[in-house]
């Protein structure tokens, strides 16, 4: 019998080698108690959270929690059904209304996760004979959406406008085209030149989908994302987003002004063939989304945090993913996986949690310590974080 | 462009990525013999696409394992 698991042997070996160095398993962390959006107890130690994507700190907002509790009481713990059968309750409709208000768009469709939103929309709208032109550093859910559909998939070098244009130009006359971009790329925390890229996509008659998972709530005058910030949201056909970051719960969505958009509810399999979100989840999301429309102060503080941390880490001598802070993700580049894991562990001992990202999820096979800031990190916490990095950097031999 | 001319151009484009100077024949595989990783594949495919002004989609790439198969595919894509 061929062991179907033998293909994972290199991965199993890599993990074993890493753990043999004695480091704590970076992928086995458990939070025993969560005190606030920025602090939890991990391994009995109070730990500052700097790797949660909880950008706007909505997870403990009293209004958000109250809305969830009420929906739990009023509608029960779950829907036990698909959105198109018995799984649409009034809170599901209400969160779609909230999204339409938030983005100023005609249609909103809520999926069980952001992963499924990308999977469903991309695989459904781009069919046989169509072309998907996408950035090579796209999120796994975008790639999987491409893989699930029947379209021709054509990647281009990250954020390379000329490479994108060349590929659009070469697509056969008459073929349907979808350009897929992200506002913020979560590995390095860099943003896309959406305005220029979307103008070119339009010129070649392509439809445009932008994943704004890592920008919602704090980039753009109304927190609608990088496309809004750059003044090109009107030229985006489909915005994909998630509730699992700034909104502070779970779920995904697509908003659009396409006049035929509603048909997606019947033809999009990752929407139809799975149970809808629990009513408490969509109720918390609706409350959170509406509160994000009036969060200018929080937004300003989050940017302040991002600038302070970026400068502090750069001045300490760390190599960062971007020269300037472009989002609420500050990515610290590690020399290799082993020292990355050592640094990650040293930070954890200091009482700081960050995300360790390693190949193959990372661009150019880099090992990264990704820091995502929260609007509720205090200025003092950010200074504490910088000190922790300096000490851990010396312990791990990186500084 | 005929097969021989296409093959010659592709061979020239492989050279800078052929770190171990492997002798390239129609049966030479990119992953196995030339040890191309995913980053190398991306740069190499872009170089071929630019040279011949064609698109080799991921779907088409999945069918191409060897130099010979690539030459055939490029001949076909040039129409
Ligand atoms: C760019 C991007 N798109 C989509 C997703 C998926 O979001 P969700 O957590 O809701 O599945 C993520 C989250 O990791 C992401 O980073």
Coordinates of C-alpha atoms and ligand atoms in Angstrom, one line a residue:
Chain A
X1 CA 0.0 0.0 0.0
X2 CA 1.3 3.5 -0.9
X3 CA 1.1 5.7 2.2
X4 CA -0.7 8.7 1.0
X5 CA 1.0 10.7 3.7
X6 CA 4.5 10.1 2.4
X7 CA 4.2 13.4 0.4
X8 CA 4.2 15.2 3.7
X9 CA 7.5 13.7 4.8
X10 CA 9.6 16.8 3.9
X11 CA 7.2 19.0 6.0
X12 CA 7.2 16.5 8.9
X13 CA 11.0 16.5 8.8
X14 CA 11.2 20.3 8.7
X15 CA 9.0 20.5 11.8
X16 CA 10.9 17.9 13.6
X17 CA 14.2 19.6 12.9
X18 CA 12.8 22.9 14.1
X19 CA 11.4 21.5 17.3
X20 CA 14.6 19.5 17.9
X21 CA 16.4 22.8 18.4
X22 CA 14.3 23.1 21.6
X23 CA 12.1 26.0 20.6
X24 CA 8.4 26.2 21.6
X25 CA 6.2 25.1 18.7
X26 CA 5.3 28.4 17.1
X27 CA 2.1 26.8 15.7
X28 CA 0.8 25.4 18.9
X29 CA 0.1 28.4 21.0
X30 CA -3.0 28.4 23.2
X31 CA -4.5 31.5 24.8
X32 CA -5.9 30.4 28.2
X33 CA -7.6 33.7 28.9
X34 CA -8.3 36.7 26.7
X35 CA -8.3 39.9 28.8
X36 CA -8.8 42.5 26.0
X37 CA -8.2 42.9 22.3
X38 CA -4.5 43.5 23.1
X39 CA -3.8 41.3 26.1
X40 CA -4.2 37.5 26.8
X41 CA -2.7 34.9 29.1
X42 CA -0.5 32.5 27.2
X43 CA 1.3 29.7 29.0
X44 CA 0.3 31.4 32.3
X45 CA 2.0 34.6 31.3
X46 CA 0.4 37.9 30.5
X47 CA 1.1 38.6 26.8
X48 CA 0.6 41.6 24.6
X49 CA -1.1 40.6 21.4
X50 CA 0.6 41.9 18.3
X51 CA -0.5 39.3 15.7
X52 CA -4.3 39.1 15.7
X53 CA -5.5 41.3 12.8
X54 CA -7.9 42.7 15.3
X55 CA -7.1 46.1 13.9
X56 CA -10.0 48.1 15.3
X57 CA -10.2 46.2 18.6
X58 CA -13.9 45.5 18.2
X59 CA -13.9 42.1 19.9
X60 CA -14.8 43.4 23.3
X61 CA -16.8 46.4 22.3
X62 CA -19.8 46.4 24.7
X63 CA -22.4 47.2 22.0
X64 CA -21.0 44.5 19.8
X65 CA -21.2 41.9 22.6
X66 CA -24.7 43.0 23.6
X67 CA -25.9 42.6 20.1
X68 CA -24.5 39.1 20.0
X69 CA -26.0 38.1 23.3
X70 CA -29.4 39.4 22.3
X71 CA -29.4 37.5 19.0
X72 CA -28.3 34.4 20.8
X73 CA -31.3 34.7 23.1
X74 CA -33.7 35.7 20.3
X75 CA -32.6 33.4 17.5
X76 CA -30.7 30.5 19.1
X77 CA -27.2 29.2 18.7
X78 CA -27.2 28.4 15.0
X79 CA -29.3 28.3 11.8
X80 CA -28.6 24.6 10.8
X81 CA -29.0 25.5 7.2
X82 CA -27.9 27.1 4.0
X83 CA -28.5 30.8 3.3
X84 CA -30.8 29.8 0.4
X85 CA -32.9 27.4 2.4
X86 CA -33.6 27.8 6.1
X87 CA -30.4 29.7 7.0
X88 CA -31.3 33.3 6.4
X89 CA -32.6 35.1 9.5
X90 CA -33.3 38.7 9.8
X91 CA -29.8 39.4 11.3
X92 CA -28.3 38.0 8.1
X93 CA -30.2 40.4 6.0
X94 CA -29.4 43.2 8.5
X95 CA -25.6 42.7 8.2
X96 CA -25.9 42.8 4.5
X97 CA -27.7 46.1 4.8
X98 CA -24.9 47.3 7.1
X99 CA -22.4 46.4 4.5
X100 CA -24.3 48.2 1.7
X101 CA -24.4 51.3 3.9
X102 CA -20.7 51.0 4.8
X103 CA -19.5 50.7 1.2
X104 CA -22.3 52.7 -0.4
X105 CA -23.0 49.8 -2.8
X106 CA -26.1 48.2 -4.1
X107 CA -25.5 44.6 -3.2
X108 CA -23.9 42.7 -0.4
X109 CA -23.6 38.9 0.0
X110 CA -22.4 37.4 3.3
X111 CA -20.4 34.1 3.3
X112 CA -19.4 31.9 6.2
X113 CA -15.8 33.1 5.9
X114 CA -13.7 35.4 3.7
X115 CA -11.9 32.3 2.4
X116 CA -15.2 31.1 1.0
X117 CA -16.1 34.5 -0.4
X118 CA -13.0 34.5 -2.6
X119 CA -13.4 30.8 -3.4
X120 CA -17.0 31.3 -4.4
X121 CA -17.0 34.6 -6.3
X122 CA -13.8 33.9 -8.2
X123 CA -14.6 30.3 -9.2
X124 CA -18.1 31.3 -10.2
X125 CA -17.7 34.4 -12.2
X126 CA -14.6 33.3 -14.2
X127 CA -15.6 30.3 -16.2
X128 CA -14.2 28.2 -19.1
X129 CA -12.5 30.4 -21.7
X130 CA -12.2 33.4 -19.4
X131 CA -8.9 34.7 -18.0
X132 CA -8.0 35.5 -14.4
X133 CA -5.0 37.9 -14.2
X134 CA -3.8 38.0 -10.6
X135 CA -0.8 39.1 -8.4
X136 CA 1.6 36.3 -7.7
X137 CA 1.5 37.1 -4.0
X138 CA -2.3 36.7 -3.7
X139 CA -3.9 35.1 -0.6
X140 CA -4.4 31.3 -0.6
X141 CA -8.2 31.8 -0.8
X142 CA -7.7 33.7 -4.2
X143 CA -5.5 30.9 -5.5
X144 CA -7.9 28.3 -4.4
X145 CA -10.8 30.1 -6.1
X146 CA -8.8 30.1 -9.3
X147 CA -8.1 26.4 -8.9
X148 CA -11.7 25.5 -8.3
X149 CA -12.9 27.3 -11.4
X150 CA -12.3 26.6 -15.1
X151 CA -10.8 29.8 -16.2
X152 CA -7.2 30.3 -17.5
X153 CA -5.1 31.6 -14.6
X154 CA -2.4 34.1 -15.4
X155 CA -0.2 35.5 -12.5
X156 CA 2.0 38.5 -12.7
X157 CA 4.9 39.7 -10.6
X158 CA 3.9 41.4 -7.3
X159 CA 2.6 44.9 -7.8
X160 CA 4.2 45.1 -11.2
X161 CA 2.0 47.3 -13.4
X162 CA 3.9 46.6 -16.6
X163 CA 3.8 42.9 -16.1
X164 CA 0.1 43.0 -15.5
X165 CA -0.5 45.1 -18.6
X166 CA 1.6 42.8 -20.8
X167 CA -0.6 39.9 -19.8
X168 CA -3.8 41.7 -20.3
X169 CA -2.6 42.8 -23.8
X170 CA -1.9 39.2 -24.8
X171 CA -5.3 37.7 -23.9
X172 CA -7.2 36.6 -27.0
X173 CA -9.7 39.1 -28.4
X174 CA -13.2 38.5 -27.0
X175 CA -12.3 36.5 -23.9
X176 CA -13.7 37.5 -20.5
X177 CA -11.2 38.9 -18.1
X178 CA -11.1 39.3 -14.4
X179 CA -8.2 41.1 -12.7
X180 CA -7.8 40.1 -9.0
X181 CA -5.9 42.4 -6.7
X182 CA -5.5 43.0 -2.9
X183 CA -5.5 46.4 -1.2
X184 CA -3.0 45.4 1.5
X185 CA -0.8 42.4 1.0
X186 CA -0.7 40.8 4.4
X187 CA 2.8 39.2 4.3
X188 CA 4.8 42.4 4.0
X189 CA 2.1 44.9 4.8
X190 CA 2.5 46.8 1.6
X191 CA -0.3 48.3 -0.5
X192 CA -1.1 48.0 -4.2
X193 CA -1.0 50.9 -6.7
X194 CA -4.7 50.2 -7.3
X195 CA -5.5 53.4 -9.1
X196 CA -3.0 52.8 -11.9
X197 CA -3.6 49.0 -12.0
X198 CA -7.4 49.4 -12.2
X199 CA -7.1 52.1 -14.9
X200 CA -5.2 49.6 -17.0
X201 CA -7.5 46.8 -16.2
X202 CA -10.4 49.0 -17.4
X203 CA -8.6 50.0 -20.6
X204 CA -8.4 46.3 -21.5
X205 CA -12.0 45.7 -20.7
X206 CA -11.4 43.5 -17.6
X207 CA -13.7 43.3 -14.6
X208 CA -11.9 44.0 -11.3
X209 CA -12.1 42.3 -7.9
X210 CA -10.2 43.7 -5.0
X211 CA -9.7 41.9 -1.7
X212 CA -9.7 44.5 1.0
X213 CA -9.4 42.1 4.0
X214 CA -6.6 44.0 5.6
X215 CA -7.7 47.6 5.0
X216 CA -11.4 47.6 6.1
X217 CA -12.2 50.0 8.8
X218 CA -9.1 52.2 8.8
X219 CA -7.8 52.9 5.3
X220 CA -9.7 55.4 3.2
X221 CA -11.7 58.4 4.4
X222 CA -14.6 56.1 5.3
X223 CA -12.5 53.0 6.1
X224 CA -13.6 51.4 2.8
X225 CA -10.1 50.4 1.9
X226 CA -7.2 51.1 -0.3
X227 CA -9.4 51.6 -3.4
X228 CA -11.3 54.4 -1.6
X229 CA -8.1 55.9 -0.3
X230 CA -6.7 56.1 -3.9
X231 CA -10.1 57.3 -5.3
X232 CA -10.8 54.4 -7.5
X233 CA -13.5 52.4 -5.6
X234 CA -16.1 53.3 -8.3
X235 CA -14.1 51.3 -10.8
X236 CA -14.0 48.2 -8.6
X237 CA -16.6 45.6 -9.6
X238 CA -16.3 43.4 -6.6
X239 CA -14.9 44.1 -3.2
X240 CA -14.2 41.0 -1.0
X241 CA -13.9 41.4 2.7
X242 CA -13.9 39.6 6.0
X243 CA -15.4 39.9 9.4
X244 CA -12.4 38.1 10.9
X245 CA -10.1 41.2 11.1
X246 CA -11.3 44.7 11.8
X247 CA -14.9 43.6 12.3
X248 CA -13.8 41.3 15.1
X249 CA -15.8 38.1 14.5
X250 CA -16.0 35.6 11.6
X251 CA -17.5 35.7 8.2
X252 CA -16.8 37.0 4.7
X253 CA -18.5 39.1 2.1
X254 CA -18.6 40.5 -1.4
X255 CA -20.1 43.9 -2.2
X256 CA -20.9 45.0 -5.7
X257 CA -22.9 47.4 -7.9
X258 CA -23.2 44.8 -10.7
X259 CA -26.9 44.9 -11.7
X260 CA -27.1 41.1 -11.9
X261 CA -25.2 40.5 -8.7
X262 CA -28.1 38.8 -6.8
X263 CA -27.9 35.7 -9.1
X264 CA -24.7 34.8 -7.3
X265 CA -26.9 33.6 -4.4
X266 CA -28.1 30.7 -6.6
X267 CA -25.1 29.8 -8.6
X268 CA -22.2 30.2 -6.1
X269 CA -21.6 26.8 -4.6
X270 CA -19.5 27.9 -1.5
X271 CA -22.5 30.1 -0.7
X272 CA -25.2 27.5 -1.3
X273 CA -23.8 24.3 0.0
X274 CA -22.7 25.3 3.5
X275 CA -24.5 26.4 6.6
X276 CA -25.0 30.1 7.2
X277 CA -23.3 31.9 10.1
X278 CA -24.9 31.8 13.6
X279 CA -27.3 34.7 14.2
X280 CA -25.1 35.9 17.1
X281 CA -22.2 36.2 14.8
X282 CA -24.0 38.2 12.1
X283 CA -25.6 40.4 14.8
X284 CA -22.1 41.3 16.3
X285 CA -20.8 41.9 12.7
X286 CA -23.7 44.3 11.9
X287 CA -23.2 46.3 15.0
X288 CA -19.4 46.4 14.5
X289 CA -19.6 47.4 10.8
X290 CA -21.9 50.3 11.7
X291 CA -19.6 51.4 14.5
X292 CA -16.7 51.3 12.1
X293 CA -18.4 54.0 10.0
X294 CA -17.8 56.5 12.9
X295 CA -14.4 55.4 14.1
X296 CA -12.2 58.3 12.9
X297 CA -10.5 58.7 16.3
X298 CA -9.6 55.0 16.5
X299 CA -8.3 55.1 12.9
X300 CA -6.1 58.0 13.7
X301 CA -4.7 56.3 16.7
X302 CA -4.1 53.1 14.8
X303 CA -2.0 55.0 12.2
X304 CA -0.1 56.7 15.0
X305 CA 0.7 53.2 16.4
X306 CA 1.8 51.9 13.1
X307 CA 4.1 54.8 12.5
X308 CA 5.6 54.6 16.0
X309 CA 6.3 50.9 15.8
X310 CA 7.7 51.1 12.3
X311 CA 10.1 53.8 13.3
X312 CA 11.0 52.2 16.6
X313 CA 11.9 48.9 15.0
X314 CA 13.7 50.4 12.0
X315 CA 15.8 52.6 14.4
X316 CA 16.6 49.5 16.5
X317 CA 18.2 47.9 13.4
X318 CA 15.5 45.5 12.2
X319 CA 14.9 44.9 8.5
X320 CA 11.3 45.6 7.7
X321 CA 9.0 44.6 4.9
X322 CA 8.3 48.2 3.8
X323 CA 10.4 51.4 3.9
X324 CA 7.4 53.4 5.2
X325 CA 4.4 52.1 7.2
X326 CA 1.7 51.5 4.6
X327 CA -0.9 49.6 6.7
X328 CA -1.4 48.3 10.2
X329 CA 1.0 45.3 9.4
X330 CA 4.6 45.8 10.2
X331 CA 6.6 42.8 8.9
X332 CA 10.0 42.1 10.4
X333 CA 12.3 40.1 8.1
X334 CA 14.2 37.2 9.7
X335 CA 17.5 35.8 8.3
X336 CA 16.1 32.2 8.3
X337 CA 13.4 30.0 9.8
X338 CA 15.5 28.8 12.7
X339 CA 16.5 32.2 13.9
X340 CA 13.0 33.4 13.1
X341 CA 11.6 30.7 15.4
X342 CA 14.2 31.6 18.1
X343 CA 13.2 35.3 17.9
X344 CA 9.5 34.4 18.0
X345 CA 10.1 32.4 21.2
X346 CA 12.3 35.1 22.8
X347 CA 9.4 37.5 22.2
X348 CA 6.9 35.2 23.7
X349 CA 9.2 34.9 26.8
X350 CA 9.2 38.7 26.9
X351 CA 5.4 38.6 26.9
X352 CA 4.7 39.4 23.2
X353 CA 2.8 37.5 20.6
X354 CA 3.5 38.1 16.9
X355 CA 2.7 35.9 13.9
X356 CA 5.5 33.7 12.5
X357 CA 5.2 33.3 8.8
X358 CA 7.4 30.9 6.8
X359 CA 7.7 29.5 3.4
X360 CA 5.7 28.5 1.3
X361 CA 3.1 31.1 2.6
X362 CA 5.7 33.9 2.2
X363 CA 7.0 35.8 -0.8
X364 CA 10.6 34.9 -1.9
X365 CA 10.7 32.2 0.8
X366 CA 11.2 34.7 3.6
X367 CA 10.7 34.0 7.2
X368 CA 8.7 36.9 8.7
X369 CA 7.6 38.1 12.1
X370 CA 4.4 39.8 11.3
X371 CA 3.1 42.4 13.7
X372 CA -0.5 43.6 13.3
X373 CA -1.4 46.7 15.4
X374 CA -4.6 47.4 17.1
X375 CA -6.3 50.8 17.5
X376 CA -6.5 49.9 21.2
X377 CA -2.8 49.4 21.7
X378 CA -1.8 52.3 24.0
X379 CA 1.1 54.5 23.2
X380 CA 2.8 52.9 26.2
X381 CA 2.2 49.4 25.0
X382 CA 3.9 50.3 21.7
X383 CA 6.9 51.6 23.5
X384 CA 7.0 48.4 25.6
X385 CA 6.8 46.3 22.4
X386 CA 9.8 48.1 20.9
X387 CA 11.8 47.4 24.1
X388 CA 10.8 43.7 23.9
X389 CA 11.9 43.5 20.3
X390 CA 15.3 45.0 21.2
X391 CA 15.9 42.5 24.0
X392 CA 14.6 39.5 22.0
X393 CA 16.7 40.6 19.0
X394 CA 19.8 40.4 21.1
X395 CA 18.8 37.1 22.7
X396 CA 18.2 35.6 19.2
X397 CA 21.4 37.0 17.8
X398 CA 19.6 39.1 15.2
X399 CA 20.6 42.6 16.3
Chain B
X1 CA 8.9 30.5 -36.1
X2 CA 9.6 26.8 -36.7
X3 CA 10.4 24.3 -33.9
X4 CA 14.2 24.4 -34.3
X5 CA 14.3 28.2 -34.1
X6 CA 11.9 28.2 -31.1
X7 CA 13.9 25.5 -29.4
X8 CA 17.1 27.5 -29.9
X9 CA 15.6 30.7 -28.4
X10 CA 14.2 28.8 -25.4
X11 CA 17.6 27.1 -24.8
X12 CA 19.2 30.5 -24.7
X13 CA 16.6 31.7 -22.1
X14 CA 17.1 28.6 -19.9
X15 CA 20.9 29.3 -19.7
X16 CA 20.8 31.9 -17.0
X17 CA 18.6 29.7 -14.9
X18 CA 20.7 26.6 -15.5
X19 CA 22.9 27.0 -12.5
X20 CA 24.6 23.5 -12.7
X21 CA 25.1 23.6 -16.5
X22 CA 23.0 20.5 -17.1
X23 CA 23.0 19.4 -20.7
X24 CA 19.5 20.2 -22.0
X25 CA 17.6 17.7 -24.2
X26 CA 13.9 17.3 -25.0
X27 CA 13.6 15.0 -22.0
X28 CA 15.2 17.4 -19.5
X29 CA 12.6 18.2 -16.7
X30 CA 12.4 21.6 -15.2
X31 CA 11.6 20.5 -11.6
X32 CA 13.7 17.3 -11.5
X33 CA 16.8 18.0 -13.6
X34 CA 17.1 21.7 -13.6
X35 CA 15.8 22.0 -10.1
X36 CA 13.6 25.0 -10.8
X37 CA 11.7 26.1 -7.7
X38 CA 8.5 28.1 -7.8
X39 CA 10.2 31.5 -7.9
X40 CA 12.5 30.4 -10.7
X41 CA 9.5 29.1 -12.6
X42 CA 7.8 32.5 -12.3
X43 CA 10.8 34.4 -13.7
X44 CA 11.5 31.9 -16.4
X45 CA 7.9 31.7 -17.6
X46 CA 7.8 35.6 -17.7
X47 CA 11.0 35.5 -19.8
X48 CA 9.5 33.1 -22.3
X49 CA 6.2 35.0 -22.4
X50 CA 8.0 38.2 -23.1
X51 CA 10.3 36.7 -25.8
X52 CA 7.4 35.2 -27.8
X53 CA 4.7 37.6 -26.8
X54 CA 2.4 34.8 -25.6
X55 CA 0.6 33.8 -22.4
X56 CA 1.4 30.5 -20.8
X57 CA -1.4 30.2 -18.2
X58 CA -1.0 28.2 -15.0
X59 CA -3.3 25.7 -16.6
X60 CA -0.9 25.3 -19.6
X61 CA 2.1 25.2 -17.3
X62 CA 0.7 22.3 -15.4
X63 CA 0.9 20.2 -18.5
X64 CA 4.6 21.1 -19.2
X65 CA 7.3 19.2 -17.4
X66 CA 10.1 19.0 -19.9
X67 CA 12.0 21.2 -22.3
X68 CA 10.6 19.3 -25.2
X69 CA 7.0 19.8 -24.0
X70 CA 7.7 23.5 -23.5
X71 CA 9.1 23.9 -27.0
X72 CA 6.0 22.2 -28.4
X73 CA 3.7 24.3 -26.3
X74 CA 5.4 27.6 -27.4
X75 CA 5.3 26.5 -31.1
X76 CA 1.5 25.9 -30.7
X77 CA 0.9 29.1 -28.7
X78 CA 2.6 31.2 -31.4
X79 CA -0.1 29.8 -33.7
Ligands
LIG1 C1 -6.2 38.7 1.8 C2 -7.1 37.8 2.6 N1 -8.3 37.4 2.0 C3 -9.1 36.5 2.6 C4 -8.8 36.0 3.8 C5 -9.8 35.0 4.5 O1 -10.5 35.6 5.5 P1 -11.3 34.7 6.5 O2 -10.4 34.6 7.8 O3 -12.6 35.4 6.7 O4 -11.5 33.3 5.9 C6 -7.7 36.5 4.5 C7 -7.4 36.0 5.9 O5 -6.5 35.4 6.2 C8 -6.8 37.3 3.8 O6 -5.7 37.7 4.4

